[in-house]
PDB file of C-alpha atoms in Angstrom:
ATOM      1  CA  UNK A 275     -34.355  80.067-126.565  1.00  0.00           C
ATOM      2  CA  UNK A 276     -37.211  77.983-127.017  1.00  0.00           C
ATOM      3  CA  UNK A 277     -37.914  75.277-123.931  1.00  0.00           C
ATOM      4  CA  UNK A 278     -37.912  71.742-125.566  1.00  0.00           C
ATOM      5  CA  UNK A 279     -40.740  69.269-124.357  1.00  0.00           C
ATOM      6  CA  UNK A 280     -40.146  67.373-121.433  1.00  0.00           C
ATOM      7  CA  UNK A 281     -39.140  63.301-121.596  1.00  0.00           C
ATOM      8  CA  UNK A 282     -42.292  62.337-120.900  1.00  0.00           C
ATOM      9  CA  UNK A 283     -44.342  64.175-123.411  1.00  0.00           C
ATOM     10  CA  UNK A 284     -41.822  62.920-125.893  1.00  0.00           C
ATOM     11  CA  UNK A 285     -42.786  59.504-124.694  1.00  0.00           C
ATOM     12  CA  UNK A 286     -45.809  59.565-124.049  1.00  0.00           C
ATOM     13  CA  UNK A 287     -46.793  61.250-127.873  1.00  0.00           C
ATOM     14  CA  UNK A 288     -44.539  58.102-129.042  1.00  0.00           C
ATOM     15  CA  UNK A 289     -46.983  55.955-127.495  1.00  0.00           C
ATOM     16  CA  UNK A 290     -50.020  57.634-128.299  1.00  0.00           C
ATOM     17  CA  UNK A 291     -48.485  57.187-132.136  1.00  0.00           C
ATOM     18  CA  UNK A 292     -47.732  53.430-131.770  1.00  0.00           C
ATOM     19  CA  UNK A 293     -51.179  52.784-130.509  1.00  0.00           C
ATOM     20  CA  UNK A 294     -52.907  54.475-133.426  1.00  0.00           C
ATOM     21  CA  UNK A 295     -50.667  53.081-135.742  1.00  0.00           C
ATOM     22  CA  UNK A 296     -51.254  49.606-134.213  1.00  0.00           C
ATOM     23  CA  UNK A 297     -54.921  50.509-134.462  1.00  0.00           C
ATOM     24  CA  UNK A 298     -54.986  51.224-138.201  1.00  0.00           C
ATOM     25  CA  UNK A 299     -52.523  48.598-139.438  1.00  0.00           C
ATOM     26  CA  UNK A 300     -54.421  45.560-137.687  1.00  0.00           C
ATOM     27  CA  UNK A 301     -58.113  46.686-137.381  1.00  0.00           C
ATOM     28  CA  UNK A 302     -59.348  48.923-139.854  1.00  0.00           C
ATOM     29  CA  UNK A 303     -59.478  46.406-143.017  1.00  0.00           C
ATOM     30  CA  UNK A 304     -58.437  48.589-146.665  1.00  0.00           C
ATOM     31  CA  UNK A 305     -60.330  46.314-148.996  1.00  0.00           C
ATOM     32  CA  UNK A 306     -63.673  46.662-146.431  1.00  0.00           C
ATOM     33  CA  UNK A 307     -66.109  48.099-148.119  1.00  0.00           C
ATOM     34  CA  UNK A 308     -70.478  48.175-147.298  1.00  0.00           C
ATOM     35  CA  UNK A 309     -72.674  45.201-146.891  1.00  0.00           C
ATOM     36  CA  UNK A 310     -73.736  43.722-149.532  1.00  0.00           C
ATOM     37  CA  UNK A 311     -76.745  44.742-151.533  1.00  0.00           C
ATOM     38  CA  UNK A 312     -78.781  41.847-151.247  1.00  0.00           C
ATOM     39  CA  UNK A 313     -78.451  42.070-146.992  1.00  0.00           C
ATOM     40  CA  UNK A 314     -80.222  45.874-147.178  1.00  0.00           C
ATOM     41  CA  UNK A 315     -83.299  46.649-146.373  1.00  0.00           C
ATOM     42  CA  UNK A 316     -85.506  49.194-148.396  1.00  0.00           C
ATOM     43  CA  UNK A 317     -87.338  51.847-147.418  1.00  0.00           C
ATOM     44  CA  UNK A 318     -89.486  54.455-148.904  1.00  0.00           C
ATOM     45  CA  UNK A 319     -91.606  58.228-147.745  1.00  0.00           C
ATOM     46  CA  UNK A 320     -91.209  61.273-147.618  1.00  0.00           C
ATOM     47  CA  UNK A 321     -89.056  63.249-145.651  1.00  0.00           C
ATOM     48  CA  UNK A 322     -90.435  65.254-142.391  1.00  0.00           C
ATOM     49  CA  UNK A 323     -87.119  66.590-141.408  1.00  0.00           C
ATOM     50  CA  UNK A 324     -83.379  66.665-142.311  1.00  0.00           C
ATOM     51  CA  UNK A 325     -79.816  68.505-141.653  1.00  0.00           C
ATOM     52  CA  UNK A 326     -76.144  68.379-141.588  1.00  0.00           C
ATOM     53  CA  UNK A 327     -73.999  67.142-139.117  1.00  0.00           C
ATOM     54  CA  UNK A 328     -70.441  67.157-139.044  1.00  0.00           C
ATOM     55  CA  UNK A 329     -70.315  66.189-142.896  1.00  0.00           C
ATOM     56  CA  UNK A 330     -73.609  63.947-142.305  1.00  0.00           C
ATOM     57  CA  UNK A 331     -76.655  63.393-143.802  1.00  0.00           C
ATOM     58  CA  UNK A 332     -79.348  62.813-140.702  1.00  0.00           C
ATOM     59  CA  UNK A 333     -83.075  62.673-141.925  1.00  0.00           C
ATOM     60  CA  UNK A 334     -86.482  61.115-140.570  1.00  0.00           C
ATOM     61  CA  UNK A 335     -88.722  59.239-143.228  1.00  0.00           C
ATOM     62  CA  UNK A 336     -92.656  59.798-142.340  1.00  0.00           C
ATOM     63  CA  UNK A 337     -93.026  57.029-140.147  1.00  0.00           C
ATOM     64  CA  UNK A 338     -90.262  57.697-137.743  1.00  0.00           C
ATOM     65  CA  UNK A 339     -87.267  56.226-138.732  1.00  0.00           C
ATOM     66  CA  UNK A 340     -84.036  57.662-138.648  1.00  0.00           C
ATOM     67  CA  UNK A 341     -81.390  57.866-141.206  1.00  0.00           C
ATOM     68  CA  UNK A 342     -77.742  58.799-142.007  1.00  0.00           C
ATOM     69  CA  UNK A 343     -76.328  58.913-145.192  1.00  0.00           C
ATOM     70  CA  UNK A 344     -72.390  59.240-143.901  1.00  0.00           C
ATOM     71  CA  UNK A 345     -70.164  61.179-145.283  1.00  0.00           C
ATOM     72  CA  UNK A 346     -67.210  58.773-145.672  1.00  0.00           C
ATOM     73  CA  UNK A 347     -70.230  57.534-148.426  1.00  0.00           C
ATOM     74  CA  UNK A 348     -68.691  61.198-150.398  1.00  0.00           C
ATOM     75  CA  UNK A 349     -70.563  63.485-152.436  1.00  0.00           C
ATOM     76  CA  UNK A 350     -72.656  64.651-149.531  1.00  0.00           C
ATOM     77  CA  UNK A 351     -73.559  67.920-150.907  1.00  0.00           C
ATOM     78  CA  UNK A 352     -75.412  66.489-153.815  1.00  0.00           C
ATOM     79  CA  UNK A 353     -77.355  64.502-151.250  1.00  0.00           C
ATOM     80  CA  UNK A 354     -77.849  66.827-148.813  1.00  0.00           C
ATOM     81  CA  UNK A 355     -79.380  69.377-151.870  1.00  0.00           C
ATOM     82  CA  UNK A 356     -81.540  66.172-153.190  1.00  0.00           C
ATOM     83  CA  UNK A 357     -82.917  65.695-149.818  1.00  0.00           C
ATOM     84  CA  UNK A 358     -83.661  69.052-148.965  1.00  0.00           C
ATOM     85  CA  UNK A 359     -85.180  69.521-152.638  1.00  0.00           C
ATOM     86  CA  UNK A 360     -87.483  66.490-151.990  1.00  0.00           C
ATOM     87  CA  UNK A 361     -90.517  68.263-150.795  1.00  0.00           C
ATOM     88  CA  UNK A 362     -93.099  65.775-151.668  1.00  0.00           C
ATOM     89  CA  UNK A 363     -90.977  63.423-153.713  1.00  0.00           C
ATOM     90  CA  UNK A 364     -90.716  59.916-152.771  1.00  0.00           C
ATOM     91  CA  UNK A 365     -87.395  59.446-150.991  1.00  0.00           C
ATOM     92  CA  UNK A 366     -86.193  55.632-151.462  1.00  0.00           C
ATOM     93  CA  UNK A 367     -82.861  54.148-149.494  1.00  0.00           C
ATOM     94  CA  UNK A 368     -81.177  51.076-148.923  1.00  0.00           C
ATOM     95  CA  UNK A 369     -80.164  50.814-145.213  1.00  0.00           C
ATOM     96  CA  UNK A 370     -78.666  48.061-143.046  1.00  0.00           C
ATOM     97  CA  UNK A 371     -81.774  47.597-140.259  1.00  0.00           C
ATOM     98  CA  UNK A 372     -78.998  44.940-137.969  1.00  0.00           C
ATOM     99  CA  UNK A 373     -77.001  48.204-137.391  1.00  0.00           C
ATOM    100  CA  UNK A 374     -77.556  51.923-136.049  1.00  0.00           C
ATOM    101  CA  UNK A 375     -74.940  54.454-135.617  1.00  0.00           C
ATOM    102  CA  UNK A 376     -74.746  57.726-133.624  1.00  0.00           C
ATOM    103  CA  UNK A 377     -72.388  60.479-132.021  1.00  0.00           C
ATOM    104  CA  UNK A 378     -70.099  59.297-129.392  1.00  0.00           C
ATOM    105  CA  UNK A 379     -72.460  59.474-125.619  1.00  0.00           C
ATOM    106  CA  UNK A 380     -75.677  60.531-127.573  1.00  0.00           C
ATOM    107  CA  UNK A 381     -78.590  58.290-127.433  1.00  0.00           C
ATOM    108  CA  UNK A 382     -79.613  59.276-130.981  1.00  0.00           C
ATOM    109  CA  UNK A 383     -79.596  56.183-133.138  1.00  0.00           C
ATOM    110  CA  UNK A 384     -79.164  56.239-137.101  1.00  0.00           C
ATOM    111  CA  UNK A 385     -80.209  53.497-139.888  1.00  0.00           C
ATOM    112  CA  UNK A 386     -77.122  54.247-142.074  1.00  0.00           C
ATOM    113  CA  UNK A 387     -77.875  54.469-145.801  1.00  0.00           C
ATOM    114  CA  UNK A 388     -76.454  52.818-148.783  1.00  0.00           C
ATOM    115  CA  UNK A 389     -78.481  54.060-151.884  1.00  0.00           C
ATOM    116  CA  UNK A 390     -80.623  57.125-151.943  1.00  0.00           C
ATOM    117  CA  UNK A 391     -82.873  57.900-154.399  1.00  0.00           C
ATOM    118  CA  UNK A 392     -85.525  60.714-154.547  1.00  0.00           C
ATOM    119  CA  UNK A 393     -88.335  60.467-156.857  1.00  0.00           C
ATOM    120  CA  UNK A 394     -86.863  58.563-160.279  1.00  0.00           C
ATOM    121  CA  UNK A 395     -83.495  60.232-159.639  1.00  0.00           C
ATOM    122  CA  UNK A 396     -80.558  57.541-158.428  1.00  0.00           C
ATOM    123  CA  UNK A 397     -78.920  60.295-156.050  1.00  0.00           C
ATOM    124  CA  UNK A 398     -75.903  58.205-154.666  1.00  0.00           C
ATOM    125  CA  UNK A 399     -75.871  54.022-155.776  1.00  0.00           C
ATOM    126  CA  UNK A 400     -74.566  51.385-153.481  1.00  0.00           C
ATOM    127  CA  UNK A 401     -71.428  50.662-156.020  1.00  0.00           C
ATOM    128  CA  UNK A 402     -70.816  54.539-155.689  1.00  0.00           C
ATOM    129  CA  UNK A 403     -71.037  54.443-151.806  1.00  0.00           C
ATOM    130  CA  UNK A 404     -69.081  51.371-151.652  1.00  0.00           C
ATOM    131  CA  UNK A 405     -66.387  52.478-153.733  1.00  0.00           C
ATOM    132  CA  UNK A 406     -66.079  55.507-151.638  1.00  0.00           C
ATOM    133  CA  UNK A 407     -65.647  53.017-148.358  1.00  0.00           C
ATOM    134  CA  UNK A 408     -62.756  51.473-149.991  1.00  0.00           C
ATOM    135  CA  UNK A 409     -60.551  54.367-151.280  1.00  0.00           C
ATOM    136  CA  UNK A 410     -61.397  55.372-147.553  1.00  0.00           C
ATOM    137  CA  UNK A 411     -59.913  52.461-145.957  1.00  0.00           C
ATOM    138  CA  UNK A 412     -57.006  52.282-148.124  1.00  0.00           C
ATOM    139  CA  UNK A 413     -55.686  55.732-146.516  1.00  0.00           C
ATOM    140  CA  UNK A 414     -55.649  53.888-143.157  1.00  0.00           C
ATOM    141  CA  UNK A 415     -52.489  51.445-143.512  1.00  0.00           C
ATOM    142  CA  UNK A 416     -50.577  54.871-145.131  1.00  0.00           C
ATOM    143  CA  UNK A 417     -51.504  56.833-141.805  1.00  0.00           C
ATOM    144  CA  UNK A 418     -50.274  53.486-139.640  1.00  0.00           C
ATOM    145  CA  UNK A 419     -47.223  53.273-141.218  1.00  0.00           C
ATOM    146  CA  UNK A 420     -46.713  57.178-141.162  1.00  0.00           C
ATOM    147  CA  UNK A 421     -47.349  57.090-137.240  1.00  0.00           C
ATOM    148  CA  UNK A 422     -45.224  54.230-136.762  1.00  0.00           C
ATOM    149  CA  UNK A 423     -42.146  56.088-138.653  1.00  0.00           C
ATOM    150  CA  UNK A 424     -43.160  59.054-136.566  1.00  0.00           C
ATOM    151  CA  UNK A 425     -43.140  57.130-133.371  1.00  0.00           C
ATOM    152  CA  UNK A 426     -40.077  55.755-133.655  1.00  0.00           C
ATOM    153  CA  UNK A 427     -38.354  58.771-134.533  1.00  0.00           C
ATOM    154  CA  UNK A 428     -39.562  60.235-131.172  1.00  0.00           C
ATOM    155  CA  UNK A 429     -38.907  57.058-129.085  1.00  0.00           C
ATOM    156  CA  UNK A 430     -35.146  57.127-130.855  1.00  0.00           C
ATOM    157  CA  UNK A 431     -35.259  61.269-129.924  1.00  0.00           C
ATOM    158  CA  UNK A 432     -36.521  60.554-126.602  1.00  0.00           C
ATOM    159  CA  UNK A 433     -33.732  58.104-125.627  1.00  0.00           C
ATOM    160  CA  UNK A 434     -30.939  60.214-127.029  1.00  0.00           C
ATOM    161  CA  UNK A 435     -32.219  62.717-124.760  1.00  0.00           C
ATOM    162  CA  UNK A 436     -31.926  60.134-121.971  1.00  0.00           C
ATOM    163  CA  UNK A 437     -28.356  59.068-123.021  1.00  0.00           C
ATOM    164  CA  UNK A 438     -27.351  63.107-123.011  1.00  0.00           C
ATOM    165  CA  UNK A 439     -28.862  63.788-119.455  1.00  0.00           C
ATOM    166  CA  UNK A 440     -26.821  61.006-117.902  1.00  0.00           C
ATOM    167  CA  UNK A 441     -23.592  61.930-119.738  1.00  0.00           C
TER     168      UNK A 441
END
């Protein structure tokens, strides 16, 4: 006979749950999308050095600056292949220069991108990218409301637990 999970596990899941599902019902915003086009910045060179990261674009531009093109942006293996095919192509972005992102206790910074294009070929365009945000964000209320049915089922199987040890 398999040994059932102890009360507090039980709980404690339930409250993990609650707190993720409080997380993505009041902060993550479904009709958010990316900044608006006329708030980017543009930049163009060519590229010294790229690779994939955890379904991320990273890449340095010839005079140093560092880029992500993120892959909640989507089709990330069309611009991971137009990057690595740019050789001496012209790479040009649209980035957001009032915000860098990076891995979780890394000092590495990022410039993430909005638009990429590589020579005269529009790679990924800023209503693409942005309409990949907001499909994104719409699965976030879905999950919170799926973790808050899940969480109360455990609280609910958690105190009938509770009733039947005291019986």
């Amino acid at each position: 006979m398999r040994r059932q999970p102890g009360l507090a596990s039980v709980f404690l899941t339930a409250i993990m749950g609650l707190a993720l599902s409080f997380f993505m019902l009041t902060k993550i915003d479904p009709d958010k999308g990316i900044p608006e086009r006329d708030r980017l910045t543009s930049a163009s060179g060519l590229v010294t050095s790229h690779e994939t990261v955890h379904h991320d674009v990273h890449f340095t531009l010839q005079d140093g600056r560092r880029f992500t093109y993120l892959g909640k942006a989507k089709a990330v293996g069309a611009v991971e292949k137009a990057i690595g095919e740019a050789h001496q192509r012209v790479v040009t972005i649209l980035y957001d220069a009032s915000n860098t992102v990076g891995p979780v206790f890394s000092k590495e910074k990022f410039f993430p991108v909005y638009e990429i294009r590589v020579g005269d070929e529009l790679v990924r365009s800023h209503q693409d990218v942005d309409q990949a945000w907001r499909r994104d964000n719409r699965l976030a209320p879905v999950l919170g409301w799926g973790f808050l049915g899940m969480s109360v089922l455990l609280l609910a199987h958690g105190a009938r637990r509770l009733r039947q040890r005291g019986a």
